[in-house]
Amino acid sequence: MSEWRDLMCGDPRPDRVGTRMALAGWVARRRDHGGLIFVDLRDRTGVTQLVVNPERAPEAAAAAHELRNEFVIRAEGELVARSAETVNPNMPTGEVELQVDELRIVARSTPLPFQLDEENVDETLRLRYRWLDLRRPKLQRNITLRAQMVGVIRRTMEEAGFLDIQTPILFKPTPEGARDFVVPARLQPGRFYALPQSPQILKQLSMVAGFDRYYQIAICFRDEDLRADRVQEITQLDVEMSFPDEEFLFGLMEEMYARIWRETLGIEIPRPFPRMTWHEADRRYGSDKPDLRFGLEIEDATEATRGSGFGVFAGAEAVRFLRVPQELSRGDLAKLEEVAKEWGAKGLAYLVFDEEGEVRSPIAKFLSTAELEALSGEPTTTLLFAADGWEMTSRVLGALRLHLGRVLGLIDEDSFTFLWVTDFPMFDWDEEGKRWSAKHHPFTRPSDEWKERFTDDPKQALAHAYDLVVNGNELGGGSFRIHEPDLQARVFDLLQLSPDEQRAKFGFLLDALAMGAPPMGGIAFGIDRMTMVLAGEPNLRDVIAFPKNQAGVDPMSGAPSEVSDEQLDELGIRIAAPGPARPPAGS
């Protein structure tokens, strides 16, 4: 294989017994047993046990006594079969070991800030020594899974005739909804580039340019607050096609996901994926990314409680509930009420049905016989109610449903349930700005039904937009785009973008659309989120090789860092002095 090694550490098997070979890697563990020295030698493929016998190889034994964890070594000797009683069935290489004749220390390690098998290491410490953290088997697996997944993506897209087209990193702001990272332009004092939040406009221009099938593994930047499943630098699979066919696009994406799961996890994903409109997902699950691994659907009691003696129900726009297959205790209900309040509920009404089917609830006395019959539950069930505006009941019950799915053990953790969510609303109302905003982005095409009349009722207007969801995670989404200048102008008018603003922000796109733009549509998926689901990781940073922390800081390198006054002068930038401290509130 090379002068350093003949096999990787995870490769030796019984069919190579009797072969002389060299292995190289890191010392994962060293054990002294009555003169014999055992070393677990590790690389990214696995571990092989080395045996050093001082009677057979005294010089190698002398070197082995110096070994510490994470030393880099090269060992040469004969691969031998382990005795039956020493076979390790938990290791792929557990039937063999290398009888060492020569051992060389290639590189030594200073004392480690943490051991690789140490539990509950502080994340900041892990990120500070990320090169060491990345040696852990879990992270080796995650990064390898990610690389394998990207390989499958590229093969699938290229076999379907899509071209990998690179778009610029230094560009101008695009309307994606988050803050832009800006970069000063030294040669244009006072002007700034923006790092792209998405190649949205550029991929549309690629369609206008005649490249009818585009894809890219694109790096995108969003200056937003972070959490476990969000980072500022994201990687996405970006896809666009001219003369789009939704069935072709959905089918290709389903084939890609089926290949990823098959080739990386050995799991067959059933196809075609089910589909559900946004309105149905909201009605049944209180979410636009429903987790279908369990039931517990939201039920509607709005009509059944009109004119109710319970004023909270009678005056609410919507009364909806979850039917929990368990007789919950007062303590359980108190905890669930706190969860509901965290999501905006004023309280949590309930009906508990005991083993005899008798109801227990402080609101039961306010409900008529007809209402109780309409809301009757099986013995040992609990009904949890949200009564408020429709959007609030969705938010509260959707969150409660997921919480109950976890705490009651309703979720099949080994399954992967994919779902297309279609027919999204086209617009959202911005209460603060008193104006409509685009639900997805302002280039999203209205559905055929709403193309001519979306201005008549923007709240009800639907877009030709779709998301792909798995296990309650939005993997990505897309839409068909507007390619007609007059239709784009009507959308901009509804969004209250003046002609001057349109020219300043999108002038080059509008010019392109006026020069023979084909129908177009596409989709984008978060590579980081896809890997997170594939690896079963709750933390997005554990599927990225060199991530920032939740404050957007890289503890390893110290970025972001200060720059010299000379650099600032060259860029024509002055750092504003901190303002005076504000007086305490109420002073």
Coordinates of C-alpha atoms in Angstrom, one line a residue:
M1 CA 0.0 0.0 0.0
S2 CA 2.9 2.4 0.9
E3 CA 6.1 2.4 2.9
W4 CA 4.0 3.3 6.0
R5 CA 1.3 0.6 5.9
D6 CA 0.0 -2.3 3.9
L7 CA -3.5 -2.2 5.3
M8 CA -5.7 0.2 7.3
C9 CA -6.3 -0.7 10.9
G10 CA -9.8 -1.8 10.3
D11 CA -8.9 -4.2 7.5
P12 CA -7.1 -7.2 8.9
R13 CA -9.2 -10.4 8.7
P14 CA -8.5 -14.2 9.2
D15 CA -7.9 -14.7 5.5
R16 CA -4.7 -12.7 5.9
V17 CA -3.3 -14.8 8.8
G18 CA 0.3 -15.7 8.2
T19 CA 1.0 -12.6 6.1
R20 CA 3.7 -10.2 7.1
M21 CA 2.4 -6.6 7.1
A22 CA 2.9 -3.1 8.4
L23 CA 0.2 -1.0 10.1
A24 CA 0.3 2.7 11.1
G25 CA -2.0 4.9 13.3
W26 CA -2.6 6.2 16.7
V27 CA -2.3 4.4 20.0
A28 CA -5.8 4.1 21.5
R29 CA -4.8 2.0 24.4
R30 CA -1.8 0.2 25.9
R31 CA -1.9 -2.7 28.3
D32 CA 0.9 -4.6 30.0
H33 CA 0.1 -8.2 30.8
G34 CA 2.9 -10.3 32.4
G35 CA 5.6 -9.3 30.0
L36 CA 3.4 -9.1 26.9
I37 CA 2.4 -5.6 25.8
F38 CA -0.9 -5.1 24.0
V39 CA -1.6 -2.0 22.0
D40 CA -4.9 -1.0 20.3
L41 CA -3.8 0.7 17.1
R42 CA -6.5 3.0 15.6
D43 CA -7.1 4.9 12.4
R44 CA -10.4 6.1 10.8
T45 CA -11.3 2.6 9.6
G46 CA -11.1 0.8 13.0
V47 CA -8.8 -0.8 15.5
T48 CA -6.3 -3.7 15.3
Q49 CA -4.7 -5.2 18.4
L50 CA -0.9 -5.4 18.4
V51 CA 1.0 -7.9 20.6
V52 CA 4.6 -7.1 21.6
N53 CA 6.5 -10.1 23.1
P54 CA 9.9 -8.9 24.6
E55 CA 11.4 -12.4 24.1
R56 CA 10.5 -12.2 20.3
A57 CA 11.2 -8.5 19.8
P58 CA 13.1 -6.8 22.7
E59 CA 13.7 -3.5 20.8
A60 CA 10.0 -3.3 19.9
A61 CA 9.1 -4.0 23.5
A62 CA 11.4 -1.2 24.7
A63 CA 9.7 1.2 22.4
A64 CA 6.3 -0.1 23.5
H65 CA 7.0 0.7 27.1
E66 CA 7.3 4.4 26.1
L67 CA 3.9 4.5 24.4
R68 CA 1.1 6.8 25.6
N69 CA -2.4 7.4 24.2
E70 CA -2.4 9.3 20.9
F71 CA 1.2 8.6 20.0
V72 CA 1.6 7.9 16.3
I73 CA 3.4 4.6 15.6
R74 CA 4.3 2.2 12.8
A75 CA 4.3 -1.5 13.6
E76 CA 5.4 -4.4 11.4
G77 CA 5.0 -8.1 12.0
E78 CA 3.0 -11.2 11.3
L79 CA -0.8 -11.3 11.4
V80 CA -1.8 -14.3 13.6
A81 CA -5.1 -15.8 14.7
R82 CA -6.3 -15.1 18.3
S83 CA -6.9 -18.1 20.5
A84 CA -10.6 -19.0 20.8
E85 CA -10.9 -17.6 24.3
T86 CA -9.4 -14.2 23.4
V87 CA -11.5 -13.6 20.2
N88 CA -13.3 -10.2 20.6
P89 CA -16.7 -10.6 18.8
N90 CA -17.4 -6.8 19.2
M91 CA -14.5 -5.8 16.9
P92 CA -14.5 -6.5 13.1
T93 CA -10.8 -7.3 13.5
G94 CA -11.4 -9.3 16.7
E95 CA -10.3 -12.7 15.4
V96 CA -6.7 -11.6 14.6
E97 CA -3.8 -9.6 16.0
L98 CA -0.4 -8.4 14.8
Q99 CA 2.6 -10.1 16.3
V100 CA 5.0 -7.2 16.3
D101 CA 8.6 -7.5 15.3
E102 CA 9.4 -3.9 14.6
L103 CA 7.8 -0.8 16.3
R104 CA 8.7 2.8 15.5
I105 CA 7.4 5.9 17.3
V106 CA 6.6 8.3 14.5
A107 CA 5.2 11.2 16.6
R108 CA 4.7 11.7 20.4
S109 CA 1.8 13.5 22.0
T110 CA 1.8 16.0 24.9
P111 CA -0.6 15.2 27.8
L112 CA -4.2 15.3 26.5
P113 CA -6.8 17.9 27.7
F114 CA -9.3 15.0 27.7
Q115 CA -9.4 11.4 26.8
L116 CA -11.2 10.3 23.7
D117 CA -13.4 7.9 25.6
E118 CA -14.2 10.4 28.3
E119 CA -17.9 11.3 28.8
N120 CA -19.5 14.7 29.2
V121 CA -16.5 16.8 28.1
D122 CA -17.4 20.5 28.0
E123 CA -18.2 21.5 24.4
T124 CA -16.0 24.5 24.5
L125 CA -13.0 22.4 25.4
R126 CA -13.9 19.9 22.7
L127 CA -14.0 22.7 20.1
R128 CA -10.8 24.3 21.4
Y129 CA -9.0 21.0 20.6
R130 CA -11.2 20.0 17.7
W131 CA -8.4 18.1 15.9
L132 CA -8.4 15.8 18.9
D133 CA -12.2 15.7 19.3
L134 CA -12.5 14.6 15.7
R135 CA -10.5 11.5 16.4
R136 CA -13.4 10.1 18.5
P137 CA -15.2 7.2 16.8
K138 CA -18.5 9.0 16.8
L139 CA -17.2 12.1 15.0
Q140 CA -15.1 9.9 12.6
R141 CA -18.4 8.1 11.7
N142 CA -20.4 11.3 11.3
I143 CA -17.9 13.0 9.0
T144 CA -17.4 9.8 7.0
L145 CA -21.2 9.5 6.7
R146 CA -21.4 13.1 5.4
A147 CA -18.7 12.4 2.8
Q148 CA -20.4 9.2 1.6
M149 CA -23.7 11.1 1.4
V150 CA -22.3 13.9 -0.7
G151 CA -20.7 11.3 -3.0
V152 CA -24.2 9.7 -3.6
I153 CA -25.7 13.1 -4.2
R154 CA -23.2 14.0 -6.8
R155 CA -23.6 10.7 -8.6
T156 CA -27.4 10.9 -8.6
M157 CA -27.5 14.5 -9.9
E158 CA -24.9 13.9 -12.6
E159 CA -26.5 10.7 -13.8
A160 CA -29.7 12.8 -14.2
G161 CA -27.9 15.4 -16.4
F162 CA -27.4 18.1 -13.9
L163 CA -24.3 20.3 -14.2
D164 CA -22.2 21.3 -11.1
I165 CA -22.0 25.1 -11.5
Q166 CA -20.1 27.2 -9.0
T167 CA -21.6 30.6 -8.0
P168 CA -19.7 33.5 -6.3
I169 CA -19.2 33.9 -2.6
L170 CA -18.7 37.6 -2.8
F171 CA -22.1 38.9 -4.0
K172 CA -24.8 41.3 -2.9
P173 CA -27.6 40.9 -0.4
T174 CA -30.4 38.5 -1.3
P175 CA -33.9 38.4 0.4
E176 CA -33.6 35.3 2.5
G177 CA -34.8 36.8 5.8
A178 CA -31.7 36.6 7.9
R179 CA -29.0 39.2 8.4
D180 CA -26.1 39.2 5.9
F181 CA -22.5 38.9 6.6
V182 CA -20.8 41.8 4.9
V183 CA -17.2 42.1 3.5
P184 CA -15.6 45.5 2.9
A185 CA -14.3 46.0 -0.7
R186 CA -10.9 47.6 -0.4
L187 CA -10.8 48.7 -4.0
Q188 CA -14.2 50.3 -3.7
P189 CA -14.0 52.3 -0.4
G190 CA -17.3 52.5 1.5
R191 CA -18.8 49.6 -0.4
F192 CA -19.4 46.1 0.8
Y193 CA -20.0 42.6 -0.6
A194 CA -22.5 40.3 1.1
L195 CA -21.8 36.6 1.6
P196 CA -24.7 34.7 0.0
Q197 CA -27.5 33.4 2.2
S198 CA -28.4 31.3 -0.8
P199 CA -27.5 31.1 -4.6
Q200 CA -31.3 31.7 -5.3
I201 CA -30.9 34.5 -7.8
L202 CA -27.8 33.1 -9.4
K203 CA -29.3 29.7 -10.1
Q204 CA -32.3 31.5 -11.7
L205 CA -29.9 33.4 -13.9
S206 CA -28.2 30.1 -14.8
M207 CA -31.6 28.9 -16.1
V208 CA -32.0 32.2 -18.1
A209 CA -28.5 31.5 -19.5
G210 CA -29.6 28.2 -20.9
F211 CA -28.0 25.7 -18.4
D212 CA -31.3 23.9 -17.9
R213 CA -30.2 21.5 -15.1
Y214 CA -28.0 23.0 -12.4
Y215 CA -26.8 21.7 -9.0
Q216 CA -24.2 22.8 -6.5
I217 CA -23.0 21.8 -3.0
A218 CA -23.1 25.4 -1.9
I219 CA -21.7 27.2 1.2
C220 CA -24.2 29.7 2.5
F221 CA -23.9 32.3 5.3
R222 CA -26.6 33.6 7.7
D223 CA -25.9 36.0 10.5
E224 CA -28.5 34.7 12.9
D225 CA -28.7 33.5 16.5
L226 CA -27.6 29.9 16.9
R227 CA -29.0 26.8 18.6
A228 CA -28.4 23.0 18.5
D229 CA -29.7 22.6 15.0
R230 CA -28.6 25.9 13.5
V231 CA -25.2 27.3 12.5
Q232 CA -24.1 30.5 10.7
E233 CA -22.2 28.7 7.9
I234 CA -24.4 26.1 6.2
T235 CA -23.8 23.7 3.3
Q236 CA -26.7 23.0 1.0
L237 CA -27.5 20.9 -2.0
D238 CA -28.9 23.5 -4.4
V239 CA -30.9 22.3 -7.4
E240 CA -32.7 24.1 -10.3
M241 CA -34.2 23.1 -13.6
S242 CA -35.8 24.8 -16.6
F243 CA -39.2 23.6 -17.9
P244 CA -39.7 22.0 -14.5
D245 CA -41.8 18.9 -13.9
E246 CA -42.8 18.4 -10.3
E247 CA -43.2 14.6 -10.6
F248 CA -39.7 14.3 -12.1
L249 CA -38.2 16.5 -9.4
F250 CA -39.9 14.7 -6.6
G251 CA -39.0 11.4 -8.0
L252 CA -35.3 12.3 -8.5
M253 CA -35.1 13.5 -4.9
E254 CA -36.7 10.4 -3.6
E255 CA -34.3 8.3 -5.6
M256 CA -31.4 10.3 -4.2
Y257 CA -32.6 9.8 -0.6
A258 CA -33.3 6.1 -1.1
R259 CA -29.7 5.7 -2.4
I260 CA -28.2 7.6 0.5
W261 CA -30.0 5.5 3.1
R262 CA -29.2 2.3 1.3
E263 CA -25.5 3.0 0.7
T264 CA -24.7 4.5 4.1
L265 CA -27.1 2.7 6.5
G266 CA -28.2 -0.3 4.6
I267 CA -31.8 0.7 5.0
E268 CA -34.4 0.6 2.2
I269 CA -36.7 3.6 2.2
P270 CA -40.3 3.0 0.9
R271 CA -41.2 5.0 -2.2
P272 CA -43.0 7.1 -3.3
F273 CA -43.0 9.4 -0.3
P274 CA -46.5 10.4 1.0
R275 CA -47.7 13.9 0.3
M276 CA -49.7 16.3 2.4
T277 CA -50.8 19.9 1.9
W278 CA -49.6 22.6 4.3
H279 CA -53.1 23.1 5.5
E280 CA -53.7 19.4 6.2
A281 CA -50.4 19.2 8.1
D282 CA -51.3 22.2 10.2
R283 CA -54.8 20.9 10.9
R284 CA -53.7 17.3 11.9
Y285 CA -50.3 17.9 13.5
G286 CA -50.0 21.7 14.3
S287 CA -46.8 21.8 12.3
D288 CA -45.5 22.3 8.7
K289 CA -42.9 19.6 9.4
P290 CA -45.0 16.8 11.1
D291 CA -43.3 13.8 12.7
L292 CA -45.3 10.8 11.3
R293 CA -43.6 8.1 13.4
F294 CA -46.5 8.2 15.8
G295 CA -50.2 9.2 15.7
L296 CA -51.7 11.5 18.4
E297 CA -53.4 13.8 15.8
I298 CA -55.0 17.0 16.7
E299 CA -58.8 16.9 16.8
D300 CA -61.2 19.9 16.3
A301 CA -63.9 20.7 18.8
T302 CA -64.7 24.2 17.6
E303 CA -68.2 23.5 16.4
A304 CA -69.0 21.1 19.2
T305 CA -68.3 23.9 21.8
R306 CA -70.0 26.9 20.1
G307 CA -72.2 28.5 22.7
S308 CA -70.5 26.5 25.5
G309 CA -71.1 27.3 29.1
F310 CA -67.3 27.3 29.5
G311 CA -66.4 30.8 28.4
V312 CA -62.9 30.1 27.3
F313 CA -64.3 27.6 24.7
A314 CA -67.3 29.8 23.7
G315 CA -65.2 32.8 22.8
A316 CA -62.3 31.2 21.1
E317 CA -61.7 31.2 17.4
A318 CA -60.6 27.6 17.6
V319 CA -61.0 24.8 20.1
R320 CA -58.8 21.8 19.4
F321 CA -57.4 19.0 21.5
L322 CA -55.1 15.9 21.7
R323 CA -56.5 12.6 22.8
V324 CA -53.7 11.1 25.0
P325 CA -53.9 7.3 25.5
Q326 CA -53.2 7.5 29.2
E327 CA -55.0 8.6 32.4
L328 CA -52.7 11.5 33.3
S329 CA -52.2 12.5 37.0
R330 CA -52.5 16.0 38.4
G331 CA -48.7 16.1 38.5
D332 CA -48.5 15.1 34.8
L333 CA -51.0 17.7 33.9
A334 CA -49.2 20.5 35.8
K335 CA -46.0 19.7 33.9
L336 CA -47.8 19.7 30.6
E337 CA -49.4 23.0 31.4
E338 CA -46.0 24.5 31.9
V339 CA -44.9 23.2 28.5
A340 CA -48.1 24.7 26.9
K341 CA -47.4 28.1 28.6
E342 CA -43.8 28.1 27.2
W343 CA -45.4 28.0 23.7
G344 CA -47.8 30.8 24.4
A345 CA -50.9 29.2 26.0
K346 CA -52.7 30.9 28.8
G347 CA -53.5 27.6 30.4
L348 CA -54.3 24.0 29.6
A349 CA -57.9 22.7 29.9
Y350 CA -58.4 18.9 30.2
L351 CA -60.8 16.0 30.5
V352 CA -59.5 12.9 32.2
F353 CA -61.4 9.6 31.8
D354 CA -60.7 7.0 34.4
E355 CA -60.8 3.2 34.2
E356 CA -64.6 3.3 34.5
G357 CA -64.9 6.0 31.8
E358 CA -65.9 8.6 34.4
V359 CA -64.7 12.1 33.6
R360 CA -62.5 14.1 36.0
S361 CA -62.0 17.8 35.2
P362 CA -62.6 21.2 36.8
I363 CA -64.3 22.3 33.5
A364 CA -66.7 19.4 33.2
K365 CA -69.3 21.1 35.2
F366 CA -69.5 23.9 32.6
L367 CA -70.0 21.6 29.7
S368 CA -73.4 20.4 28.5
T369 CA -74.3 16.8 28.2
A370 CA -74.1 17.2 24.4
E371 CA -70.6 18.6 24.6
L372 CA -69.4 15.8 26.9
E373 CA -70.9 13.2 24.6
A374 CA -69.2 14.8 21.6
L375 CA -65.9 14.9 23.5
S376 CA -66.3 11.5 25.2
G377 CA -63.1 9.5 25.6
E378 CA -62.2 5.8 26.0
P379 CA -61.4 4.7 29.6
T380 CA -57.9 5.7 30.7
T381 CA -57.5 8.6 28.2
T382 CA -56.9 12.3 28.6
L383 CA -58.1 15.1 26.4
L384 CA -55.8 18.2 26.4
F385 CA -57.4 21.4 25.0
A386 CA -56.1 24.6 23.4
A387 CA -58.6 27.4 22.9
D388 CA -57.4 30.5 21.1
G389 CA -56.7 31.8 17.6
W390 CA -56.1 29.0 15.1
E391 CA -52.3 29.7 14.8
M392 CA -51.8 29.7 18.6
T393 CA -53.7 26.4 19.0
S394 CA -51.5 24.9 16.3
R395 CA -48.3 26.1 17.9
V396 CA -49.3 24.9 21.4
L397 CA -50.8 21.5 20.5
G398 CA -48.1 20.8 17.9
A399 CA -45.4 21.3 20.6
L400 CA -47.4 19.3 23.2
R401 CA -47.8 16.5 20.7
L402 CA -44.0 16.2 20.1
H403 CA -43.4 16.4 23.9
L404 CA -45.9 13.7 24.6
G405 CA -44.5 11.5 21.8
R406 CA -41.1 11.6 23.5
V407 CA -42.1 11.3 27.2
L408 CA -44.7 8.5 26.5
G409 CA -42.4 6.5 24.3
L410 CA -44.7 6.7 21.3
I411 CA -41.9 7.3 18.8
D412 CA -40.3 4.5 16.8
E413 CA -36.7 5.7 17.0
D414 CA -35.5 3.2 14.4
S415 CA -37.9 4.3 11.6
F416 CA -37.5 7.1 9.0
T417 CA -40.8 8.6 7.8
F418 CA -40.4 10.9 4.8
L419 CA -43.2 13.3 3.8
W420 CA -43.7 16.0 1.1
V421 CA -45.5 19.0 2.4
T422 CA -47.0 21.0 -0.5
D423 CA -49.1 24.1 -1.3
F424 CA -47.7 26.5 1.2
P425 CA -49.2 29.9 1.8
M426 CA -47.7 32.5 -0.4
F427 CA -47.6 35.4 2.0
D428 CA -47.3 36.1 5.8
W429 CA -48.7 39.2 7.4
D430 CA -46.1 41.3 9.2
E431 CA -48.0 42.8 12.1
E432 CA -45.1 45.1 13.1
G433 CA -44.6 46.5 9.6
K434 CA -48.3 46.3 8.7
R435 CA -47.4 44.8 5.3
W436 CA -47.3 41.4 3.5
S437 CA -44.0 39.5 3.3
A438 CA -43.1 36.5 1.2
K439 CA -43.5 33.2 3.0
H440 CA -40.6 31.7 1.1
H441 CA -39.0 34.3 -1.1
P442 CA -40.5 37.0 -3.4
F443 CA -39.7 34.9 -6.6
T444 CA -42.0 32.0 -5.5
R445 CA -44.7 31.3 -8.1
P446 CA -48.3 31.4 -7.1
S447 CA -50.2 28.2 -7.7
D448 CA -52.2 28.1 -10.9
E449 CA -55.4 28.6 -9.0
W450 CA -54.1 31.9 -7.5
K451 CA -51.9 33.2 -10.3
E452 CA -54.4 35.8 -11.4
R453 CA -56.0 36.6 -8.1
F454 CA -53.4 36.5 -5.3
T455 CA -53.8 40.2 -4.7
D456 CA -57.5 39.7 -3.9
D457 CA -56.9 37.6 -0.8
P458 CA -53.2 37.4 0.1
K459 CA -53.9 35.5 3.3
Q460 CA -55.5 32.5 1.4
A461 CA -53.2 32.6 -1.6
L462 CA -51.2 29.5 -2.2
A463 CA -47.7 29.1 -3.6
H464 CA -46.2 26.4 -5.8
A465 CA -43.9 25.6 -3.0
Y466 CA -42.9 22.3 -1.2
D467 CA -40.8 21.0 1.7
L468 CA -39.4 17.5 2.3
V469 CA -39.6 16.4 5.9
V470 CA -38.3 13.3 7.8
N471 CA -39.1 12.5 11.4
G472 CA -40.2 16.0 12.1
N473 CA -37.1 17.6 10.6
E474 CA -37.3 19.9 7.5
L475 CA -34.6 18.6 5.3
G476 CA -35.1 21.3 2.7
G477 CA -37.6 22.9 0.4
G478 CA -38.2 24.7 -2.9
S479 CA -40.7 26.1 -5.3
F480 CA -41.4 26.9 -8.9
R481 CA -40.3 30.4 -9.7
I482 CA -41.8 33.4 -11.4
H483 CA -40.3 33.9 -14.9
E484 CA -42.8 36.5 -16.3
P485 CA -41.7 40.2 -15.6
D486 CA -45.3 41.4 -15.2
L487 CA -46.2 38.7 -12.7
Q488 CA -43.0 39.5 -10.7
A489 CA -43.9 43.1 -10.7
R490 CA -47.4 42.4 -9.3
V491 CA -45.8 40.4 -6.4
F492 CA -43.3 43.2 -5.7
D493 CA -46.2 45.7 -5.7
L494 CA -48.1 43.6 -3.1
L495 CA -44.9 43.5 -1.0
Q496 CA -44.8 47.3 -1.2
L497 CA -41.4 47.4 -3.0
S498 CA -41.2 50.6 -4.9
P499 CA -39.9 50.7 -8.5
D500 CA -36.7 52.3 -7.2
E501 CA -36.3 49.5 -4.6
Q502 CA -37.0 46.8 -7.2
R503 CA -34.3 48.3 -9.5
A504 CA -31.8 48.7 -6.6
K505 CA -32.2 45.2 -5.3
F506 CA -33.1 43.1 -8.3
G507 CA -32.5 45.2 -11.4
F508 CA -30.2 42.7 -13.0
L509 CA -32.7 39.8 -12.4
L510 CA -35.6 41.8 -13.8
D511 CA -33.5 42.6 -16.9
A512 CA -32.8 38.9 -17.3
L513 CA -36.4 37.9 -16.9
A514 CA -37.2 40.3 -19.7
M515 CA -34.8 38.6 -22.1
G516 CA -36.4 35.2 -22.7
A517 CA -36.6 33.5 -19.3
P518 CA -37.8 29.8 -19.3
P519 CA -40.2 28.4 -16.7
M520 CA -38.0 27.2 -13.8
G521 CA -38.1 25.5 -10.4
G522 CA -35.9 23.8 -7.9
I523 CA -35.2 22.8 -4.4
A524 CA -32.4 23.1 -1.8
F525 CA -31.5 20.7 1.1
G526 CA -29.3 21.4 4.1
I527 CA -26.4 19.0 4.0
D528 CA -25.7 19.5 7.7
R529 CA -29.3 18.8 8.6
M530 CA -29.4 15.7 6.4
T531 CA -26.2 14.4 8.1
M532 CA -27.7 15.1 11.5
V533 CA -30.8 12.9 10.7
L534 CA -28.7 10.2 9.0
A535 CA -26.3 10.0 12.0
G536 CA -29.0 10.3 14.6
E537 CA -27.2 13.3 16.1
P538 CA -29.1 16.0 18.2
N539 CA -26.4 18.6 17.8
L540 CA -25.6 20.0 14.3
R541 CA -22.1 20.9 15.4
D542 CA -21.2 17.2 15.7
V543 CA -21.7 16.6 11.9
I544 CA -19.5 19.6 10.9
A545 CA -15.7 19.2 10.9
F546 CA -14.8 22.6 12.2
P547 CA -17.9 24.4 13.5
K548 CA -18.3 27.6 15.5
N549 CA -20.0 27.5 19.0
Q550 CA -23.4 29.0 19.9
A551 CA -21.9 32.5 20.1
G552 CA -20.5 32.2 16.6
V553 CA -16.9 31.9 18.0
D554 CA -14.3 29.4 17.0
P555 CA -12.6 28.4 20.3
M556 CA -9.8 26.6 18.3
S557 CA -8.6 29.5 16.2
G558 CA -10.1 32.4 18.1
A559 CA -12.1 33.7 15.2
P560 CA -13.6 36.2 14.9
S561 CA -10.5 38.2 15.8
E562 CA -9.4 41.8 15.8
V563 CA -7.6 43.3 12.9
S564 CA -4.8 45.9 13.0
D565 CA -5.3 49.6 12.7
E566 CA -3.4 49.5 9.4
Q567 CA -5.9 47.1 7.9
L568 CA -8.8 49.2 9.1
D569 CA -7.2 52.3 7.6
E570 CA -6.6 50.5 4.3
L571 CA -10.3 49.5 4.2
G572 CA -11.5 53.0 5.3
I573 CA -13.2 51.6 8.4
R574 CA -13.4 53.1 11.8
I575 CA -14.5 51.1 14.9
A576 CA -17.1 53.1 16.8
A577 CA -16.3 53.6 20.5
P578 CA -18.7 51.9 22.9
G579 CA -21.5 54.3 23.8
P580 CA -22.0 55.5 27.4
A581 CA -23.6 53.0 29.8
R582 CA -27.3 53.3 30.1
P583 CA -28.7 54.2 33.5
P584 CA -30.5 51.4 35.3
A585 CA -34.2 51.1 34.5
G586 CA -36.4 53.2 36.7
S587 CA -33.6 55.6 37.8

